[in-house]
PDB file of C-alpha atoms in Angstrom:
ATOM      1  CA  GLU A   1      26.123   6.255 -70.158  1.00 81.00           C
ATOM      2  CA  LYS A   2      25.912   8.363 -73.312  1.00 91.00           C
ATOM      3  CA  VAL A   3      23.447  11.266 -73.164  1.00 91.00           C
ATOM      4  CA  PRO A   4      20.965  11.153 -75.979  1.00 93.00           C
ATOM      5  CA  CYS A   5      21.141  13.505 -78.643  1.00 95.00           C
ATOM      6  CA  GLY A   6      18.750  14.935 -81.244  1.00 95.00           C
ATOM      7  CA  SER A   7      15.169  16.296 -81.662  1.00 96.00           C
ATOM      8  CA  GLU A   8      13.694  13.085 -81.004  1.00 96.00           C
ATOM      9  CA  VAL A   9      14.304  14.223 -77.194  1.00 97.00           C
ATOM     10  CA  VAL A  10      11.634  16.717 -75.970  1.00 97.00           C
ATOM     11  CA  GLY A  11      11.904  18.360 -72.907  1.00 97.00           C
ATOM     12  CA  MET A  12       9.964  21.434 -71.097  1.00 97.00           C
ATOM     13  CA  ASP A  13      11.155  24.243 -68.955  1.00 96.00           C
ATOM     14  CA  ILE A  14       8.621  25.841 -66.596  1.00 94.00           C
ATOM     15  CA  GLY A  15       9.141  29.486 -66.276  1.00 91.00           C
ATOM     16  CA  THR A  16      12.026  29.621 -68.431  1.00 93.00           C
ATOM     17  CA  GLY A  17      12.452  33.326 -67.719  1.00 89.00           C
ATOM     18  CA  ALA A  18      13.851  36.241 -69.943  1.00 91.00           C
ATOM     19  CA  SER A  19      17.299  34.274 -70.738  1.00 92.00           C
ATOM     20  CA  CYS A  20      15.620  30.886 -71.956  1.00 95.00           C
ATOM     21  CA  ILE A  21      18.944  29.611 -70.685  1.00 95.00           C
ATOM     22  CA  TYR A  22      18.241  25.846 -70.282  1.00 96.00           C
ATOM     23  CA  PRO A  23      16.522  25.393 -73.444  1.00 97.00           C
ATOM     24  CA  THR A  24      19.360  27.229 -75.354  1.00 97.00           C
ATOM     25  CA  ILE A  25      21.747  24.964 -73.863  1.00 96.00           C
ATOM     26  CA  ALA A  26      19.594  21.702 -74.501  1.00 97.00           C
ATOM     27  CA  ALA A  27      19.237  22.900 -78.167  1.00 97.00           C
ATOM     28  CA  SER A  28      22.971  24.016 -78.582  1.00 96.00           C
ATOM     29  CA  PHE A  29      24.924  21.157 -76.738  1.00 95.00           C
ATOM     30  CA  TYR A  30      22.257  18.174 -77.420  1.00 97.00           C
ATOM     31  CA  GLY A  31      20.188  19.156 -80.370  1.00 97.00           C
ATOM     32  CA  TRP A  32      17.129  18.557 -78.142  1.00 97.00           C
ATOM     33  CA  LYS A  33      13.513  20.030 -78.796  1.00 98.00           C
ATOM     34  CA  MET A  34      12.419  22.161 -75.846  1.00 98.00           C
ATOM     35  CA  ILE A  35       9.115  23.809 -74.973  1.00 97.00           C
ATOM     36  CA  ALA A  36       9.854  26.931 -72.910  1.00 97.00           C
ATOM     37  CA  SER A  37       6.812  28.027 -70.997  1.00 95.00           C
ATOM     38  CA  GLU A  38       6.571  31.406 -69.092  1.00 93.00           C
ATOM     39  CA  ILE A  39       3.682  33.742 -67.537  1.00 89.00           C
ATOM     40  CA  ASN A  40       5.690  37.060 -68.038  1.00 88.00           C
ATOM     41  CA  THR A  41       5.238  38.707 -71.530  1.00 92.00           C
ATOM     42  CA  VAL A  42       8.358  40.893 -71.392  1.00 91.00           C
ATOM     43  CA  SER A  43      10.442  37.546 -70.576  1.00 91.00           C
ATOM     44  CA  ILE A  44       8.562  36.050 -73.286  1.00 94.00           C
ATOM     45  CA  ALA A  45       9.415  38.604 -75.758  1.00 95.00           C
ATOM     46  CA  SER A  46      13.350  38.331 -74.546  1.00 94.00           C
ATOM     47  CA  ALA A  47      13.262  34.463 -74.798  1.00 95.00           C
ATOM     48  CA  LYS A  48      11.713  34.756 -78.119  1.00 97.00           C
ATOM     49  CA  GLU A  49      14.675  37.199 -79.444  1.00 96.00           C
ATOM     50  CA  ILE A  50      17.460  35.191 -77.726  1.00 96.00           C
ATOM     51  CA  VAL A  51      16.022  31.625 -79.389  1.00 97.00           C
ATOM     52  CA  GLN A  52      15.890  33.413 -82.815  1.00 97.00           C
ATOM     53  CA  ALA A  53      19.222  35.080 -82.432  1.00 96.00           C
ATOM     54  CA  ASN A  54      20.878  31.575 -81.657  1.00 96.00           C
ATOM     55  CA  GLY A  55      19.102  30.183 -84.605  1.00 96.00           C
ATOM     56  CA  HIS A  56      16.993  27.644 -82.736  1.00 97.00           C
ATOM     57  CA  THR A  57      13.477  28.579 -83.839  1.00 97.00           C
ATOM     58  CA  ALA A  58      12.936  24.870 -85.060  1.00 98.00           C
ATOM     59  CA  LEU A  59      14.190  23.479 -81.838  1.00 98.00           C
ATOM     60  CA  ILE A  60      12.534  25.754 -79.034  1.00 98.00           C
ATOM     61  CA  ASP A  61       8.944  26.973 -78.749  1.00 98.00           C
ATOM     62  CA  VAL A  62       8.581  29.785 -76.201  1.00 98.00           C
ATOM     63  CA  ARG A  63       4.869  29.594 -74.991  1.00 96.00           C
ATOM     64  CA  ARG A  64       2.893  31.857 -72.898  1.00 94.00           C
ATOM     65  CA  GLN A  65       1.215  30.170 -69.903  1.00 91.00           C
ATOM     66  CA  ALA A  66      -1.927  32.452 -69.429  1.00 88.00           C
ATOM     67  CA  LEU A  67      -3.853  30.055 -67.074  1.00 83.00           C
ATOM     68  CA  PRO A  68      -3.506  30.235 -63.154  1.00 72.00           C
ATOM     69  CA  LYS A  69      -0.582  29.117 -61.408  1.00 72.00           C
ATOM     70  CA  ASN A  70      -2.052  25.558 -60.755  1.00 76.00           C
ATOM     71  CA  ALA A  71      -2.147  24.980 -64.445  1.00 81.00           C
ATOM     72  CA  ILE A  72       1.287  24.249 -65.106  1.00 83.00           C
ATOM     73  CA  PHE A  73       0.877  21.982 -68.109  1.00 86.00           C
ATOM     74  CA  HIS A  74      -2.540  22.837 -68.940  1.00 87.00           C
ATOM     75  CA  GLY A  75      -2.682  25.165 -71.752  1.00 87.00           C
ATOM     76  CA  ILE A  76       0.814  24.508 -72.627  1.00 92.00           C
ATOM     77  CA  LEU A  77       1.026  20.966 -73.880  1.00 91.00           C
ATOM     78  CA  CYS A  78      -1.528  19.838 -76.526  1.00 88.00           C
ATOM     79  CA  PRO A  79      -3.410  16.928 -75.761  1.00 87.00           C
ATOM     80  CA  ALA A  80      -1.128  14.319 -78.156  1.00 90.00           C
ATOM     81  CA  GLU A  81       1.945  16.130 -77.217  1.00 91.00           C
ATOM     82  CA  LYS A  82       4.489  14.090 -75.371  1.00 91.00           C
ATOM     83  CA  ASN A  83       7.899  15.142 -73.576  1.00 93.00           C
ATOM     84  CA  ASP A  84      10.670  12.992 -72.272  1.00 96.00           C
ATOM     85  CA  PHE A  85      11.384  15.312 -69.213  1.00 95.00           C
ATOM     86  CA  CYS A  86      10.312  18.591 -67.393  1.00 94.00           C
ATOM     87  CA  MET A  87      12.262  20.995 -65.609  1.00 95.00           C
ATOM     88  CA  SER A  88      12.430  24.202 -63.505  1.00 91.00           C
ATOM     89  CA  ASN A  89      14.954  26.371 -61.947  1.00 85.00           C
ATOM     90  CA  PRO A  90      13.443  28.456 -59.124  1.00 76.00           C
ATOM     91  CA  PRO A  91      13.397  30.957 -57.395  1.00 71.00           C
ATOM     92  CA  PHE A  92      10.164  32.428 -58.772  1.00 70.00           C
ATOM     93  CA  TYR A  93       9.147  35.826 -57.296  1.00 72.00           C
ATOM     94  CA  PRO A  94       5.672  37.110 -57.015  1.00 74.00           C
ATOM     95  CA  SER A  95       6.708  40.795 -57.869  1.00 77.00           C
ATOM     96  CA  LEU A  96       9.467  42.867 -58.684  1.00 77.00           C
ATOM     97  CA  LYS A  97       9.620  44.347 -55.217  1.00 84.00           C
ATOM     98  CA  ALA A  98       9.904  40.898 -53.731  1.00 80.00           C
ATOM     99  CA  PHE A  99      12.897  40.329 -55.991  1.00 77.00           C
ATOM    100  CA  GLN A 100      14.323  43.557 -55.338  1.00 82.00           C
ATOM    101  CA  ALA A 101      14.220  42.837 -51.397  1.00 83.00           C
ATOM    102  CA  GLU A 102      15.972  39.532 -51.803  1.00 79.00           C
ATOM    103  CA  ASN A 103      18.448  40.716 -54.094  1.00 76.00           C
ATOM    104  CA  ALA A 104      19.193  43.607 -51.747  1.00 79.00           C
ATOM    105  CA  GLN A 105      19.526  41.066 -48.940  1.00 75.00           C
ATOM    106  CA  LYS A 106      22.201  38.972 -50.566  1.00 70.00           C
ATOM    107  CA  SER A 107      23.937  41.960 -51.693  1.00 69.00           C
ATOM    108  CA  ARG A 108      24.580  43.128 -48.007  1.00 68.00           C
ATOM    109  CA  GLY A 109      25.538  39.760 -47.212  1.00 64.00           C
ATOM    110  CA  LEU A 110      28.286  39.782 -49.841  1.00 58.00           C
ATOM    111  CA  ALA A 111      29.467  43.158 -48.668  1.00 53.00           C
ATOM    112  CA  LYS A 112      30.212  41.778 -45.059  1.00 53.00           C
ATOM    113  CA  GLY A 113      32.677  39.263 -46.201  1.00 52.00           C
ATOM    114  CA  GLY A 114      31.583  37.370 -49.199  1.00 48.00           C
ATOM    115  CA  TRP A 115      34.381  37.185 -51.799  1.00 48.00           C
ATOM    116  CA  ASN A 116      37.285  37.863 -49.831  1.00 48.00           C
ATOM    117  CA  LYS A 117      36.350  35.687 -46.796  1.00 47.00           C
ATOM    118  CA  MET A 118      35.739  32.739 -49.297  1.00 46.00           C
ATOM    119  CA  PHE A 119      39.132  33.050 -50.551  1.00 45.00           C
ATOM    120  CA  GLU A 120      41.388  33.637 -47.526  1.00 45.00           C
TER     121      GLU A 120
END
């Protein structure tokens, strides 16, 4: 079955992050409109720069979620606004310290065998 293309398809990326990668792919490859929600203001600024640099300001709308964590859609979607799908790509970290701890653990695991062991 053929993937629908064009701006009549509207998606939402919850927690888009600084790279805004999935909305950028959706806009670039399929011409979809995307709502990219994010709570981190530094990530929002980066995402907006990426959207503008890729010429997708008409297709990707980066929105700040300022409400509590349990309000995923509230405050992001307008009452009459509809979307065809929602997506999210965890993991999400509660703090920079938590991210760094997990990243260090993964790096230690790679150093013990990682790349070379995988391809022996």
